[in-house]
CSV table of N, CA and C in Angstrom, one decimal:
chain,number,residue,atom,x,y,z
K,1,MET,N,-3.7,-12.2,-14.0
K,1,MET,CA,-3.5,-10.7,-14.1
K,1,MET,C,-2.0,-10.5,-14.0
K,2,HIS,N,-1.6,-9.5,-14.7
K,2,HIS,CA,-0.1,-9.1,-14.8
K,2,HIS,C,0.2,-7.7,-14.1
K,3,CYS,N,1.4,-7.6,-13.6
K,3,CYS,CA,1.8,-6.4,-13.0
K,3,CYS,C,1.8,-5.2,-14.0
K,4,LEU,N,1.1,-4.1,-13.6
K,4,LEU,CA,1.1,-3.0,-14.5
K,4,LEU,C,2.5,-2.3,-14.7
K,5,GLU,N,3.4,-2.3,-13.6
K,5,GLU,CA,4.7,-1.6,-13.8
K,5,GLU,C,5.5,-2.6,-14.6
K,6,CYS,N,5.5,-3.8,-14.5
K,6,CYS,CA,6.3,-4.6,-15.4
K,6,CYS,C,5.8,-4.6,-16.9
K,7,HIS,N,4.6,-4.4,-17.1
K,7,HIS,CA,4.0,-4.3,-18.5
K,7,HIS,C,4.6,-3.0,-19.0
K,8,ALA,N,4.6,-2.0,-18.3
K,8,ALA,CA,5.2,-0.7,-18.8
K,8,ALA,C,6.6,-0.8,-19.1
K,9,GLU,N,7.4,-1.8,-18.4
K,9,GLU,CA,8.8,-2.0,-18.6
K,9,GLU,C,9.0,-3.0,-19.8
K,10,GLY,N,8.0,-3.5,-20.4
K,10,GLY,CA,8.0,-4.5,-21.4
K,10,GLY,C,8.3,-5.9,-21.0
K,11,ARG,N,7.9,-6.2,-19.7
K,11,ARG,CA,8.0,-7.7,-19.2
K,11,ARG,C,6.6,-8.0,-18.8
K,12,ASP,N,6.3,-9.3,-18.7
K,12,ASP,CA,5.1,-9.9,-18.1
K,12,ASP,C,5.4,-10.6,-16.7
K,13,SER,N,4.9,-10.1,-15.7
K,13,SER,CA,5.0,-10.7,-14.4
K,13,SER,C,3.7,-10.9,-13.8
K,14,SER,N,3.4,-12.1,-13.1
K,14,SER,CA,2.2,-12.3,-12.5
K,14,SER,C,2.0,-11.4,-11.3
K,15,ALA,N,0.8,-10.8,-11.2
K,15,ALA,CA,0.6,-10.0,-10.0
K,15,ALA,C,0.4,-10.8,-8.8
K,16,VAL,N,0.7,-10.3,-7.6
K,16,VAL,CA,0.5,-11.0,-6.4
K,16,VAL,C,-0.5,-10.2,-5.5
K,17,GLY,N,-0.9,-9.0,-5.9
K,17,GLY,CA,-1.9,-8.2,-5.3
K,17,GLY,C,-2.3,-7.0,-6.1
K,18,VAL,N,-3.2,-6.2,-5.5
K,18,VAL,CA,-3.8,-5.0,-6.1
K,18,VAL,C,-3.5,-3.8,-5.1
K,19,CYS,N,-3.0,-2.8,-5.7
K,19,CYS,CA,-2.8,-1.5,-4.8
K,19,CYS,C,-4.1,-1.1,-4.2
K,20,HIS,N,-4.1,-0.9,-2.8
K,20,HIS,CA,-5.2,-0.5,-2.2
K,20,HIS,C,-5.7,1.0,-2.5
K,21,THR,N,-4.7,1.9,-3.0
K,21,THR,CA,-5.0,3.1,-3.3
K,21,THR,C,-5.5,3.4,-4.8
K,22,CYS,N,-4.8,2.9,-5.7
K,22,CYS,CA,-5.2,3.1,-7.2
K,22,CYS,C,-5.7,1.9,-7.8
K,23,GLY,N,-5.6,0.7,-7.3
K,23,GLY,CA,-6.2,-0.4,-8.0
K,23,GLY,C,-5.3,-1.1,-9.0
K,24,ALA,N,-4.0,-0.6,-9.0
K,24,ALA,CA,-3.1,-1.3,-10.1
K,24,ALA,C,-2.7,-2.7,-9.6
K,25,ALA,N,-2.7,-3.6,-10.5
K,25,ALA,CA,-2.1,-5.0,-10.2
K,25,ALA,C,-0.6,-4.8,-10.0
K,26,VAL,N,0.0,-5.5,-9.0
K,26,VAL,CA,1.5,-5.4,-8.7
K,26,VAL,C,2.1,-6.7,-8.4
K,27,CYS,N,3.3,-6.9,-8.9
K,27,CYS,CA,4.1,-8.1,-8.6
K,27,CYS,C,4.8,-8.0,-7.3
K,28,ALA,N,5.5,-9.1,-6.9
K,28,ALA,CA,6.2,-9.0,-5.6
K,28,ALA,C,7.3,-7.9,-5.6
K,29,HIS,N,7.9,-7.6,-6.8
K,29,HIS,CA,9.0,-6.6,-6.9
K,29,HIS,C,8.4,-5.2,-6.8
K,30,HIS,N,7.2,-5.0,-7.2
K,30,HIS,CA,6.7,-3.6,-7.3
K,30,HIS,C,5.6,-3.3,-6.1
K,31,VAL,N,5.6,-4.0,-5.1
K,31,VAL,CA,4.6,-3.9,-4.1
K,31,VAL,C,5.2,-3.5,-2.8
K,32,ARG,N,4.5,-2.7,-2.0
K,32,ARG,CA,4.9,-2.3,-0.5
K,32,ARG,C,3.8,-2.7,0.3
K,33,THR,N,4.1,-3.4,1.4
K,33,THR,CA,3.2,-3.6,2.4
K,33,THR,C,3.2,-2.7,3.4
K,34,VAL,N,2.1,-2.1,3.7
K,34,VAL,CA,1.9,-1.0,4.7
K,34,VAL,C,1.1,-1.5,5.9
K,35,THR,N,1.6,-1.3,7.1
K,35,THR,CA,0.8,-1.7,8.2
K,35,THR,C,0.5,-0.4,9.1
K,36,ARG,N,-0.6,-0.4,9.7
K,36,ARG,CA,-1.0,0.7,10.6
K,36,ARG,C,-1.9,0.2,11.7
K,37,SER,N,-1.9,0.9,12.8
K,37,SER,CA,-2.7,0.5,13.9
K,37,SER,C,-4.2,0.9,13.7
K,38,VAL,N,-5.1,0.1,14.0
K,38,VAL,CA,-6.5,0.5,13.8
K,38,VAL,C,-7.1,0.2,15.3
K,39,ARG,N,-7.8,1.2,15.7
K,39,ARG,CA,-8.4,1.2,17.1
K,39,ARG,C,-9.9,0.9,16.9
K,40,HIS,N,-10.5,0.1,17.7
K,40,HIS,CA,-12.0,-0.2,17.6
K,40,HIS,C,-12.5,-0.5,19.0
K,41,GLY,N,-13.7,-0.4,19.1
K,41,GLY,CA,-14.3,-0.6,20.4
K,41,GLY,C,-15.4,0.4,20.7
K,42,SER,N,-15.9,0.3,21.9
K,42,SER,CA,-17.1,1.1,22.2
K,42,SER,C,-16.5,2.3,22.9
K,43,LEU,N,-17.4,3.4,23.1
K,43,LEU,CA,-16.9,4.5,23.7
K,43,LEU,C,-16.6,4.4,25.2
K,44,VAL,N,-17.1,3.4,25.8
K,44,VAL,CA,-16.9,3.1,27.2
K,44,VAL,C,-15.9,2.0,27.3
K,45,GLY,N,-14.9,2.1,28.2
K,45,GLY,CA,-14.0,1.1,28.3
K,45,GLY,C,-12.7,1.3,27.5
K,46,THR,N,-11.8,0.3,27.6
K,46,THR,CA,-10.6,0.4,26.8
K,46,THR,C,-10.7,-0.1,25.5
K,47,PRO,N,-10.4,0.7,24.4
K,47,PRO,CA,-10.6,0.3,23.0
K,47,PRO,C,-9.5,-0.7,22.7
K,48,GLY,N,-9.7,-1.5,21.7
K,48,GLY,CA,-8.8,-2.5,21.3
K,48,GLY,C,-8.0,-1.9,20.1
K,49,GLU,N,-6.9,-2.5,19.9
K,49,GLU,CA,-6.0,-2.1,18.8
K,49,GLU,C,-5.4,-3.3,18.0
K,50,ARG,N,-5.5,-3.2,16.7
K,50,ARG,CA,-4.9,-4.3,15.9
K,50,ARG,C,-4.2,-3.7,14.8
K,51,GLN,N,-3.4,-4.5,14.1
K,51,GLN,CA,-2.5,-4.1,13.0
K,51,GLN,C,-3.3,-4.4,11.7
K,52,GLU,N,-3.5,-3.3,10.8
K,52,GLU,CA,-4.0,-3.6,9.5
K,52,GLU,C,-2.9,-3.6,8.4
K,53,ARG,N,-3.0,-4.5,7.5
K,53,ARG,CA,-2.1,-4.6,6.4
K,53,ARG,C,-2.8,-4.3,5.1
K,54,THR,N,-2.2,-3.4,4.4
K,54,THR,CA,-2.7,-3.1,3.0
K,54,THR,C,-1.4,-3.1,2.0
K,55,LEU,N,-1.8,-3.3,0.8
K,55,LEU,CA,-0.8,-3.3,-0.3
K,55,LEU,C,-0.8,-2.0,-1.0
K,56,GLN,N,0.3,-1.5,-1.4
K,56,GLN,CA,0.4,-0.2,-2.3
K,56,GLN,C,1.4,-0.5,-3.4
K,57,CYS,N,1.1,0.1,-4.5
K,57,CYS,CA,2.1,0.1,-5.6
K,57,CYS,C,3.3,1.1,-5.2
K,58,LEU,N,4.4,1.1,-5.8
K,58,LEU,CA,5.5,1.9,-5.5
K,58,LEU,C,5.2,3.4,-5.6
K,59,VAL,N,4.4,3.7,-6.7
K,59,VAL,CA,3.9,5.1,-6.9
K,59,VAL,C,3.2,5.6,-5.7
K,60,CYS,N,2.1,4.9,-5.4
K,60,CYS,CA,1.3,5.4,-4.2
K,60,CYS,C,2.0,5.4,-2.9
K,61,ALA,N,2.8,4.3,-2.7
K,61,ALA,CA,3.7,4.3,-1.5
K,61,ALA,C,4.5,5.5,-1.3
K,62,GLU,N,5.1,5.9,-2.4
K,62,GLU,CA,6.0,7.1,-2.4
K,62,GLU,C,5.0,8.4,-2.2
K,63,ALA,N,4.0,8.4,-2.8
K,63,ALA,CA,3.1,9.6,-2.6
K,63,ALA,C,2.6,9.8,-1.3
K,64,HIS,N,2.4,8.6,-0.5
K,64,HIS,CA,1.9,8.6,0.8
K,64,HIS,C,2.9,8.6,2.0
K,65,THR,N,4.1,8.8,1.6
K,65,THR,CA,5.1,8.9,2.7
K,65,THR,C,5.2,10.3,3.3
K,66,PRO,N,5.5,10.5,4.6
K,66,PRO,CA,5.5,11.9,5.1
K,66,PRO,C,6.5,12.7,4.4
K,67,ALA,N,7.7,12.2,3.9
K,67,ALA,CA,8.6,13.2,3.2
K,67,ALA,C,8.0,13.6,1.9
K,68,ALA,N,7.3,12.8,1.2
K,68,ALA,CA,6.6,13.2,-0.1
K,68,ALA,C,5.7,14.3,0.2
K,69,ALA,N,4.9,14.3,1.3
K,69,ALA,CA,3.9,15.2,1.6
K,69,ALA,C,4.6,16.6,2.0
K,70,ALA,N,5.7,16.7,2.5
K,70,ALA,CA,6.4,17.9,2.8
K,70,ALA,C,6.9,18.5,1.6
K,71,HIS,N,7.3,17.8,0.4
K,71,HIS,CA,7.6,18.4,-0.7
K,71,HIS,C,6.6,19.0,-1.6
K,72,THR,N,5.2,18.6,-1.3
K,72,THR,CA,4.1,19.1,-2.1
K,72,THR,C,3.6,20.4,-1.6
K,73,ARG,N,4.0,20.9,-0.4
K,73,ARG,CA,3.5,22.0,0.2
K,73,ARG,C,4.2,23.3,-0.2
């Protein structure tokens, strides 16, 4: 599979992942790794918390930043 962004730029680069948001194949240059805390556990007791890692293309990463959300309002 090849990177969608590189293809649009006239190059062929192997993809290293798929954007979690839009499903576009992305190379190492056009991918952003996003981490967030995920809480889990029962309603009784102390919940556990772990880090989740997802991949996003540059377009989706930009759209999901807090600064981008402020400009759309």
